[in-house]
C-alpha cells in the first residue's frame, strides 16, 4: 500500500507533502511576565499588565501575515495555585482587556474565542466573554483564541467524556472513534491544524498546553520575556518555521521534489 502511494506521488513529480508557505495556526505560551517585572524592581503583576501590549503586537502581526488562527495561553488550569493576589489581578486584567479590546478586535475583523473550562470563572466574567464572542463571531480576518483555565489533559479528557456519552446513548459505536472524530470534540475543533508553538521566557517545555494538537507542530523557544515579545521577534519565529522541513512521519528524501 505504501509503495502504491509513493508511485502515485512520483507521477506528479513530488514525493510526499508539498512545502508549506507559512504557518496558518500559531500558538504562544506567554511566559516571563513576572521575571520581567522583577528585573525592573516591580511586583510580578506589573509584568502581566505590560504584557497586554505584546498581545496587541502579535495580533497585529498575525493579521498582516496571513496567519488564520492565533492561540494564546493566558491562564492555565494550574495557575490557580499561584499567590491569591496574583490570581486576583489576572482576573481583573482579563476583565479590563475584555472591556477595552473587544470592540477594537471587532473593528479589525478579528473573531474572539475563549477556550478552556469556564465553569470556574465568575458569572459576570463569563457573560462578558460570551458577549465578546457573539459580537465578533462573523469576523474572518483572524481567529484569536484565548486559552483560559485551559489544560491539554483537560481538553483530552473532556473530548473523551463527550465521546463516551455518545457511545452510552447509542449515537455512535466505540469502533467508530478515530483521530478525526476525537479532534472534532477538542477545544480547537474549528481551527486549522497547529503549525507552530512558540514559548517565550527561556523555558523549554509545553506545560500542558495543546497536548493533542502539538503532535506535528513545530516548536520554537526564545529567551525573550513576554513583555518584550514584539513583531520583530515574532518574525524571527516565523522565519525559523519557514526554513524547516516538515516530514509528518516521512523521511527527508520523501518530502523533496523528485528530479525524475
PDB file of C-alpha atoms in Angstrom:
ATOM      1  CA  UNK A   1       0.000   0.000   0.000  1.00  0.00           C
ATOM      2  CA  UNK A   2       2.833   2.422   0.894  1.00  0.00           C
ATOM      3  CA  UNK A   3       4.602   1.589  -2.378  1.00  0.00           C
ATOM      4  CA  UNK A   4       1.477   2.406  -4.367  1.00  0.00           C
ATOM      5  CA  UNK A   5       1.163   5.805  -2.676  1.00  0.00           C
ATOM      6  CA  UNK A   6       4.808   6.644  -3.373  1.00  0.00           C
ATOM      7  CA  UNK A   7       4.490   5.596  -7.012  1.00  0.00           C
ATOM      8  CA  UNK A   8       1.417   7.788  -7.375  1.00  0.00           C
ATOM      9  CA  UNK A   9       3.327  10.705  -5.888  1.00  0.00           C
ATOM     10  CA  UNK A  10       6.229  10.214  -8.321  1.00  0.00           C
ATOM     11  CA  UNK A  11       3.872  10.623 -11.258  1.00  0.00           C
ATOM     12  CA  UNK A  12       3.231  14.219 -10.153  1.00  0.00           C
ATOM     13  CA  UNK A  13       7.000  14.752  -9.639  1.00  0.00           C
ATOM     14  CA  UNK A  14       6.510  15.383  -5.924  1.00  0.00           C
ATOM     15  CA  UNK A  15       7.004  12.824  -3.194  1.00  0.00           C
ATOM     16  CA  UNK A  16       5.057  13.436  -0.006  1.00  0.00           C
ATOM     17  CA  UNK A  17       3.601  16.719   1.299  1.00  0.00           C
ATOM     18  CA  UNK A  18       4.361  19.950  -0.534  1.00  0.00           C
ATOM     19  CA  UNK A  19       6.225  22.700   1.357  1.00  0.00           C
ATOM     20  CA  UNK A  20       4.062  24.988   3.495  1.00  0.00           C
ATOM     21  CA  UNK A  21       4.220  28.700   2.646  1.00  0.00           C
ATOM     22  CA  UNK A  22       3.875  29.778   6.257  1.00  0.00           C
ATOM     23  CA  UNK A  23       2.106  28.901   9.497  1.00  0.00           C
ATOM     24  CA  UNK A  24      -1.681  29.155   9.419  1.00  0.00           C
ATOM     25  CA  UNK A  25      -2.199  28.402  13.112  1.00  0.00           C
ATOM     26  CA  UNK A  26       0.285  29.696  15.688  1.00  0.00           C
ATOM     27  CA  UNK A  27       0.048  29.186  19.451  1.00  0.00           C
ATOM     28  CA  UNK A  28       2.073  31.092  22.032  1.00  0.00           C
ATOM     29  CA  UNK A  29       2.857  30.330  25.665  1.00  0.00           C
ATOM     30  CA  UNK A  30       3.228  33.869  27.020  1.00  0.00           C
ATOM     31  CA  UNK A  31       5.863  33.321  29.706  1.00  0.00           C
ATOM     32  CA  UNK A  32       8.122  35.686  31.637  1.00  0.00           C
ATOM     33  CA  UNK A  33       5.844  38.491  32.811  1.00  0.00           C
ATOM     34  CA  UNK A  34       6.785  38.070  36.470  1.00  0.00           C
ATOM     35  CA  UNK A  35      10.517  37.842  35.837  1.00  0.00           C
ATOM     36  CA  UNK A  36      10.375  40.870  33.533  1.00  0.00           C
ATOM     37  CA  UNK A  37       8.773  42.904  36.316  1.00  0.00           C
ATOM     38  CA  UNK A  38      11.208  41.662  38.965  1.00  0.00           C
ATOM     39  CA  UNK A  39      14.171  42.662  36.794  1.00  0.00           C
ATOM     40  CA  UNK A  40      12.774  46.185  36.831  1.00  0.00           C
ATOM     41  CA  UNK A  41      12.256  46.154  40.588  1.00  0.00           C
ATOM     42  CA  UNK A  42       8.482  45.904  40.237  1.00  0.00           C
ATOM     43  CA  UNK A  43       5.949  43.414  41.598  1.00  0.00           C
ATOM     44  CA  UNK A  44       5.036  40.463  39.359  1.00  0.00           C
ATOM     45  CA  UNK A  45       1.605  41.801  38.444  1.00  0.00           C
ATOM     46  CA  UNK A  46       3.247  44.831  36.801  1.00  0.00           C
ATOM     47  CA  UNK A  47       4.592  42.419  34.192  1.00  0.00           C
ATOM     48  CA  UNK A  48       1.164  40.973  33.448  1.00  0.00           C
ATOM     49  CA  UNK A  49      -0.165  44.442  32.713  1.00  0.00           C
ATOM     50  CA  UNK A  50       2.832  45.239  30.498  1.00  0.00           C
ATOM     51  CA  UNK A  51       2.235  42.027  28.559  1.00  0.00           C
ATOM     52  CA  UNK A  52      -1.053  43.347  27.175  1.00  0.00           C
ATOM     53  CA  UNK A  53       0.857  45.475  24.645  1.00  0.00           C
ATOM     54  CA  UNK A  54       2.634  42.342  23.413  1.00  0.00           C
ATOM     55  CA  UNK A  55      -0.775  40.749  22.836  1.00  0.00           C
ATOM     56  CA  UNK A  56      -1.717  43.714  20.652  1.00  0.00           C
ATOM     57  CA  UNK A  57       1.553  43.343  18.730  1.00  0.00           C
ATOM     58  CA  UNK A  58       1.132  39.651  17.972  1.00  0.00           C
ATOM     59  CA  UNK A  59      -2.489  40.103  16.906  1.00  0.00           C
ATOM     60  CA  UNK A  60      -1.413  42.889  14.552  1.00  0.00           C
ATOM     61  CA  UNK A  61       1.402  40.744  13.148  1.00  0.00           C
ATOM     62  CA  UNK A  62      -0.886  37.755  12.642  1.00  0.00           C
ATOM     63  CA  UNK A  63      -3.432  39.847  10.720  1.00  0.00           C
ATOM     64  CA  UNK A  64      -0.735  41.313   8.492  1.00  0.00           C
ATOM     65  CA  UNK A  65       0.947  37.986   7.719  1.00  0.00           C
ATOM     66  CA  UNK A  66      -1.928  35.724   6.650  1.00  0.00           C
ATOM     67  CA  UNK A  67      -1.997  33.752   9.898  1.00  0.00           C
ATOM     68  CA  UNK A  68      -5.537  32.424  10.163  1.00  0.00           C
ATOM     69  CA  UNK A  69      -5.602  31.464  13.834  1.00  0.00           C
ATOM     70  CA  UNK A  70      -3.630  32.662  16.865  1.00  0.00           C
ATOM     71  CA  UNK A  71      -3.982  30.842  20.186  1.00  0.00           C
ATOM     72  CA  UNK A  72      -2.606  32.494  23.326  1.00  0.00           C
ATOM     73  CA  UNK A  73      -2.113  30.674  26.633  1.00  0.00           C
ATOM     74  CA  UNK A  74      -3.421  33.275  29.070  1.00  0.00           C
ATOM     75  CA  UNK A  75      -4.254  31.248  32.185  1.00  0.00           C
ATOM     76  CA  UNK A  76      -3.673  27.566  32.760  1.00  0.00           C
ATOM     77  CA  UNK A  77      -5.701  25.263  34.971  1.00  0.00           C
ATOM     78  CA  UNK A  78      -2.586  25.071  37.196  1.00  0.00           C
ATOM     79  CA  UNK A  79      -2.312  28.860  37.600  1.00  0.00           C
ATOM     80  CA  UNK A  80      -4.961  28.818  40.345  1.00  0.00           C
ATOM     81  CA  UNK A  81      -2.132  27.605  42.616  1.00  0.00           C
ATOM     82  CA  UNK A  82      -0.320  30.942  42.293  1.00  0.00           C
ATOM     83  CA  UNK A  83      -0.493  33.556  45.087  1.00  0.00           C
ATOM     84  CA  UNK A  84      -4.074  34.731  45.619  1.00  0.00           C
ATOM     85  CA  UNK A  85      -3.175  38.364  44.921  1.00  0.00           C
ATOM     86  CA  UNK A  86      -1.627  37.493  41.570  1.00  0.00           C
ATOM     87  CA  UNK A  87      -4.633  35.385  40.529  1.00  0.00           C
ATOM     88  CA  UNK A  88      -6.947  38.229  41.534  1.00  0.00           C
ATOM     89  CA  UNK A  89      -5.010  40.721  39.420  1.00  0.00           C
ATOM     90  CA  UNK A  90      -5.052  38.336  36.462  1.00  0.00           C
ATOM     91  CA  UNK A  91      -8.822  38.065  36.684  1.00  0.00           C
ATOM     92  CA  UNK A  92      -9.155  41.857  36.918  1.00  0.00           C
ATOM     93  CA  UNK A  93      -6.841  42.234  33.927  1.00  0.00           C
ATOM     94  CA  UNK A  94      -8.895  39.731  31.945  1.00  0.00           C
ATOM     95  CA  UNK A  95     -11.996  41.790  32.697  1.00  0.00           C
ATOM     96  CA  UNK A  96     -10.308  45.037  31.693  1.00  0.00           C
ATOM     97  CA  UNK A  97      -8.960  43.588  28.457  1.00  0.00           C
ATOM     98  CA  UNK A  98     -12.386  42.282  27.511  1.00  0.00           C
ATOM     99  CA  UNK A  99     -13.851  45.733  28.162  1.00  0.00           C
ATOM    100  CA  UNK A 100     -11.193  47.653  26.242  1.00  0.00           C
ATOM    101  CA  UNK A 101     -10.173  45.271  23.469  1.00  0.00           C
ATOM    102  CA  UNK A 102     -13.336  43.507  22.281  1.00  0.00           C
ATOM    103  CA  UNK A 103     -14.553  46.450  20.208  1.00  0.00           C
ATOM    104  CA  UNK A 104     -11.041  47.007  18.817  1.00  0.00           C
ATOM    105  CA  UNK A 105     -10.870  43.359  17.743  1.00  0.00           C
ATOM    106  CA  UNK A 106     -14.291  43.603  16.130  1.00  0.00           C
ATOM    107  CA  UNK A 107     -13.310  46.763  14.247  1.00  0.00           C
ATOM    108  CA  UNK A 108     -10.246  44.975  12.864  1.00  0.00           C
ATOM    109  CA  UNK A 109     -12.091  41.862  11.716  1.00  0.00           C
ATOM    110  CA  UNK A 110     -10.852  39.563  14.472  1.00  0.00           C
ATOM    111  CA  UNK A 111     -13.037  36.780  15.822  1.00  0.00           C
ATOM    112  CA  UNK A 112     -12.521  36.150  19.534  1.00  0.00           C
ATOM    113  CA  UNK A 113     -12.897  32.717  21.106  1.00  0.00           C
ATOM    114  CA  UNK A 114     -12.096  31.686  24.659  1.00  0.00           C
ATOM    115  CA  UNK A 115     -11.193  28.020  25.099  1.00  0.00           C
ATOM    116  CA  UNK A 116     -10.981  26.208  28.420  1.00  0.00           C
ATOM    117  CA  UNK A 117     -13.160  25.297  31.379  1.00  0.00           C
ATOM    118  CA  UNK A 118     -15.089  28.497  32.079  1.00  0.00           C
ATOM    119  CA  UNK A 119     -17.105  26.947  34.915  1.00  0.00           C
ATOM    120  CA  UNK A 120     -14.527  28.150  37.456  1.00  0.00           C
ATOM    121  CA  UNK A 121     -14.908  31.805  36.465  1.00  0.00           C
ATOM    122  CA  UNK A 122     -17.223  34.441  37.927  1.00  0.00           C
ATOM    123  CA  UNK A 123     -20.595  34.564  36.178  1.00  0.00           C
ATOM    124  CA  UNK A 124     -20.174  38.208  35.153  1.00  0.00           C
ATOM    125  CA  UNK A 125     -16.830  37.438  33.515  1.00  0.00           C
ATOM    126  CA  UNK A 126     -18.322  34.516  31.602  1.00  0.00           C
ATOM    127  CA  UNK A 127     -21.131  36.795  30.428  1.00  0.00           C
ATOM    128  CA  UNK A 128     -18.584  39.317  29.098  1.00  0.00           C
ATOM    129  CA  UNK A 129     -16.748  36.517  27.303  1.00  0.00           C
ATOM    130  CA  UNK A 130     -19.937  35.298  25.639  1.00  0.00           C
ATOM    131  CA  UNK A 131     -20.918  38.823  24.567  1.00  0.00           C
ATOM    132  CA  UNK A 132     -17.483  39.433  23.022  1.00  0.00           C
ATOM    133  CA  UNK A 133     -17.628  36.089  21.217  1.00  0.00           C
ATOM    134  CA  UNK A 134     -21.102  36.859  19.905  1.00  0.00           C
ATOM    135  CA  UNK A 135     -20.133  40.343  18.721  1.00  0.00           C
ATOM    136  CA  UNK A 136     -17.117  39.062  16.761  1.00  0.00           C
ATOM    137  CA  UNK A 137     -18.451  35.696  15.550  1.00  0.00           C
ATOM    138  CA  UNK A 138     -18.761  36.677  11.882  1.00  0.00           C
ATOM    139  CA  UNK A 139     -15.280  38.222  11.567  1.00  0.00           C
ATOM    140  CA  UNK A 140     -12.919  36.407   9.223  1.00  0.00           C
ATOM    141  CA  UNK A 141      -9.550  38.205   9.175  1.00  0.00           C
ATOM    142  CA  UNK A 142      -8.176  36.250  12.156  1.00  0.00           C
ATOM    143  CA  UNK A 143      -9.434  33.892  14.843  1.00  0.00           C
ATOM    144  CA  UNK A 144      -7.942  34.871  18.208  1.00  0.00           C
ATOM    145  CA  UNK A 145      -8.234  32.081  20.766  1.00  0.00           C
ATOM    146  CA  UNK A 146      -7.586  32.909  24.393  1.00  0.00           C
ATOM    147  CA  UNK A 147      -6.885  29.763  26.430  1.00  0.00           C
ATOM    148  CA  UNK A 148      -8.178  30.494  29.934  1.00  0.00           C
ATOM    149  CA  UNK A 149      -8.382  27.894  32.702  1.00  0.00           C
ATOM    150  CA  UNK A 150      -7.148  25.587  29.994  1.00  0.00           C
ATOM    151  CA  UNK A 151      -5.061  22.431  30.231  1.00  0.00           C
ATOM    152  CA  UNK A 152      -4.121  19.998  27.492  1.00  0.00           C
ATOM    153  CA  UNK A 153      -5.014  16.993  29.648  1.00  0.00           C
ATOM    154  CA  UNK A 154      -8.369  18.589  30.480  1.00  0.00           C
ATOM    155  CA  UNK A 155      -9.028  19.052  26.760  1.00  0.00           C
ATOM    156  CA  UNK A 156      -8.290  15.379  26.034  1.00  0.00           C
ATOM    157  CA  UNK A 157     -10.364  14.127  28.972  1.00  0.00           C
ATOM    158  CA  UNK A 158     -13.241  16.435  28.028  1.00  0.00           C
ATOM    159  CA  UNK A 159     -13.249  15.115  24.456  1.00  0.00           C
ATOM    160  CA  UNK A 160     -13.119  11.516  25.730  1.00  0.00           C
ATOM    161  CA  UNK A 161     -16.067  12.134  28.049  1.00  0.00           C
ATOM    162  CA  UNK A 162     -18.160  13.578  25.222  1.00  0.00           C
ATOM    163  CA  UNK A 163     -17.455  10.560  23.042  1.00  0.00           C
ATOM    164  CA  UNK A 164     -18.111   8.134  25.916  1.00  0.00           C
ATOM    165  CA  UNK A 165     -21.509   9.738  26.487  1.00  0.00           C
ATOM    166  CA  UNK A 166     -22.358   9.390  22.802  1.00  0.00           C
ATOM    167  CA  UNK A 167     -21.419   5.710  22.908  1.00  0.00           C
ATOM    168  CA  UNK A 168     -23.534   5.230  26.062  1.00  0.00           C
ATOM    169  CA  UNK A 169     -26.511   6.910  24.359  1.00  0.00           C
ATOM    170  CA  UNK A 170     -26.124   4.665  21.326  1.00  0.00           C
ATOM    171  CA  UNK A 171     -25.356   7.551  18.949  1.00  0.00           C
ATOM    172  CA  UNK A 172     -22.004   6.078  17.879  1.00  0.00           C
ATOM    173  CA  UNK A 173     -20.084   2.821  18.248  1.00  0.00           C
ATOM    174  CA  UNK A 174     -16.760   2.750  20.076  1.00  0.00           C
ATOM    175  CA  UNK A 175     -15.163   1.233  16.963  1.00  0.00           C
ATOM    176  CA  UNK A 176     -16.129   4.351  15.000  1.00  0.00           C
ATOM    177  CA  UNK A 177     -13.926   6.616  17.102  1.00  0.00           C
ATOM    178  CA  UNK A 178     -10.806   7.672  15.208  1.00  0.00           C
ATOM    179  CA  UNK A 179      -8.402  10.624  15.342  1.00  0.00           C
ATOM    180  CA  UNK A 180     -10.630  12.842  13.210  1.00  0.00           C
ATOM    181  CA  UNK A 181     -13.660  12.222  15.412  1.00  0.00           C
ATOM    182  CA  UNK A 182     -11.629  12.806  18.561  1.00  0.00           C
ATOM    183  CA  UNK A 183     -10.217  16.067  17.163  1.00  0.00           C
ATOM    184  CA  UNK A 184     -13.761  17.221  16.392  1.00  0.00           C
ATOM    185  CA  UNK A 185     -14.509  17.150  20.133  1.00  0.00           C
ATOM    186  CA  UNK A 186     -11.479  19.169  21.296  1.00  0.00           C
ATOM    187  CA  UNK A 187     -11.478  22.889  22.047  1.00  0.00           C
ATOM    188  CA  UNK A 188      -9.792  23.709  18.745  1.00  0.00           C
ATOM    189  CA  UNK A 189     -12.072  21.629  16.528  1.00  0.00           C
ATOM    190  CA  UNK A 190     -12.958  24.548  14.255  1.00  0.00           C
ATOM    191  CA  UNK A 191      -9.352  25.676  13.739  1.00  0.00           C
ATOM    192  CA  UNK A 192      -6.595  24.712  11.289  1.00  0.00           C
ATOM    193  CA  UNK A 193      -4.040  22.149  12.431  1.00  0.00           C
ATOM    194  CA  UNK A 194      -1.494  23.699  14.788  1.00  0.00           C
ATOM    195  CA  UNK A 195       1.635  24.572  12.789  1.00  0.00           C
ATOM    196  CA  UNK A 196       3.861  26.465  15.210  1.00  0.00           C
ATOM    197  CA  UNK A 197       4.065  26.619  19.000  1.00  0.00           C
ATOM    198  CA  UNK A 198       6.159  29.449  20.459  1.00  0.00           C
ATOM    199  CA  UNK A 199       7.211  29.729  24.094  1.00  0.00           C
ATOM    200  CA  UNK A 200       8.796  32.889  25.443  1.00  0.00           C
ATOM    201  CA  UNK A 201      10.782  33.318  28.644  1.00  0.00           C
ATOM    202  CA  UNK A 202      13.571  30.783  28.120  1.00  0.00           C
ATOM    203  CA  UNK A 203      11.801  27.647  29.331  1.00  0.00           C
ATOM    204  CA  UNK A 204      11.836  24.539  27.107  1.00  0.00           C
ATOM    205  CA  UNK A 205       8.577  22.761  27.869  1.00  0.00           C
ATOM    206  CA  UNK A 206       4.964  22.993  26.704  1.00  0.00           C
ATOM    207  CA  UNK A 207       3.391  23.000  30.193  1.00  0.00           C
ATOM    208  CA  UNK A 208       0.238  21.021  29.476  1.00  0.00           C
ATOM    209  CA  UNK A 209      -0.733  23.246  26.525  1.00  0.00           C
ATOM    210  CA  UNK A 210      -2.452  21.847  23.417  1.00  0.00           C
ATOM    211  CA  UNK A 211      -1.058  18.353  24.006  1.00  0.00           C
ATOM    212  CA  UNK A 212      -3.236  16.652  21.385  1.00  0.00           C
ATOM    213  CA  UNK A 213      -2.759  19.469  18.883  1.00  0.00           C
ATOM    214  CA  UNK A 214       1.057  19.544  19.227  1.00  0.00           C
ATOM    215  CA  UNK A 215       1.547  16.123  17.624  1.00  0.00           C
ATOM    216  CA  UNK A 216       3.205  17.522  14.483  1.00  0.00           C
ATOM    217  CA  UNK A 217       3.597  21.194  15.379  1.00  0.00           C
ATOM    218  CA  UNK A 218       6.992  22.859  15.101  1.00  0.00           C
ATOM    219  CA  UNK A 219       8.289  24.135  18.455  1.00  0.00           C
ATOM    220  CA  UNK A 220      10.163  27.417  18.876  1.00  0.00           C
ATOM    221  CA  UNK A 221      11.664  28.566  22.179  1.00  0.00           C
ATOM    222  CA  UNK A 222      13.029  32.053  22.814  1.00  0.00           C
ATOM    223  CA  UNK A 223      14.691  33.656  25.823  1.00  0.00           C
ATOM    224  CA  UNK A 224      12.732  36.869  25.192  1.00  0.00           C
ATOM    225  CA  UNK A 225      10.374  37.601  28.091  1.00  0.00           C
ATOM    226  CA  UNK A 226       6.758  38.115  27.069  1.00  0.00           C
ATOM    227  CA  UNK A 227       6.513  41.912  27.617  1.00  0.00           C
ATOM    228  CA  UNK A 228       9.497  42.283  25.226  1.00  0.00           C
ATOM    229  CA  UNK A 229       7.997  39.997  22.574  1.00  0.00           C
ATOM    230  CA  UNK A 230       7.099  42.180  19.596  1.00  0.00           C
ATOM    231  CA  UNK A 231       6.519  41.892  15.867  1.00  0.00           C
ATOM    232  CA  UNK A 232      10.256  41.636  15.109  1.00  0.00           C
ATOM    233  CA  UNK A 233      10.670  38.673  17.464  1.00  0.00           C
ATOM    234  CA  UNK A 234       7.516  37.074  16.034  1.00  0.00           C
ATOM    235  CA  UNK A 235       9.035  37.428  12.567  1.00  0.00           C
ATOM    236  CA  UNK A 236      12.167  35.571  13.707  1.00  0.00           C
ATOM    237  CA  UNK A 237       9.995  32.653  14.849  1.00  0.00           C
ATOM    238  CA  UNK A 238       8.084  32.566  11.554  1.00  0.00           C
ATOM    239  CA  UNK A 239      11.338  32.796   9.552  1.00  0.00           C
ATOM    240  CA  UNK A 240      12.690  29.826  11.503  1.00  0.00           C
ATOM    241  CA  UNK A 241       9.476  27.890  10.816  1.00  0.00           C
ATOM    242  CA  UNK A 242       9.645  28.648   7.092  1.00  0.00           C
ATOM    243  CA  UNK A 243      13.064  27.017   6.629  1.00  0.00           C
ATOM    244  CA  UNK A 244      12.194  23.808   8.461  1.00  0.00           C
ATOM    245  CA  UNK A 245      11.367  20.606   6.611  1.00  0.00           C
ATOM    246  CA  UNK A 246       8.065  19.237   7.906  1.00  0.00           C
ATOM    247  CA  UNK A 247       8.091  15.460   7.378  1.00  0.00           C
ATOM    248  CA  UNK A 248       4.898  14.226   9.080  1.00  0.00           C
ATOM    249  CA  UNK A 249       6.448  10.797   9.616  1.00  0.00           C
ATOM    250  CA  UNK A 250       8.149  10.535   6.222  1.00  0.00           C
ATOM    251  CA  UNK A 251      11.883  10.683   5.504  1.00  0.00           C
ATOM    252  CA  UNK A 252      13.672  13.782   4.287  1.00  0.00           C
ATOM    253  CA  UNK A 253      14.056  12.233   0.842  1.00  0.00           C
ATOM    254  CA  UNK A 254      10.314  11.637   0.591  1.00  0.00           C
ATOM    255  CA  UNK A 255       9.411  15.289   1.002  1.00  0.00           C
ATOM    256  CA  UNK A 256      11.780  16.786  -1.564  1.00  0.00           C
ATOM    257  CA  UNK A 257      10.861  17.415  -5.179  1.00  0.00           C
ATOM    258  CA  UNK A 258      11.921  14.486  -7.352  1.00  0.00           C
ATOM    259  CA  UNK A 259      14.431  15.023 -10.148  1.00  0.00           C
ATOM    260  CA  UNK A 260      12.869  12.236 -12.169  1.00  0.00           C
TER     261      UNK A 260
END
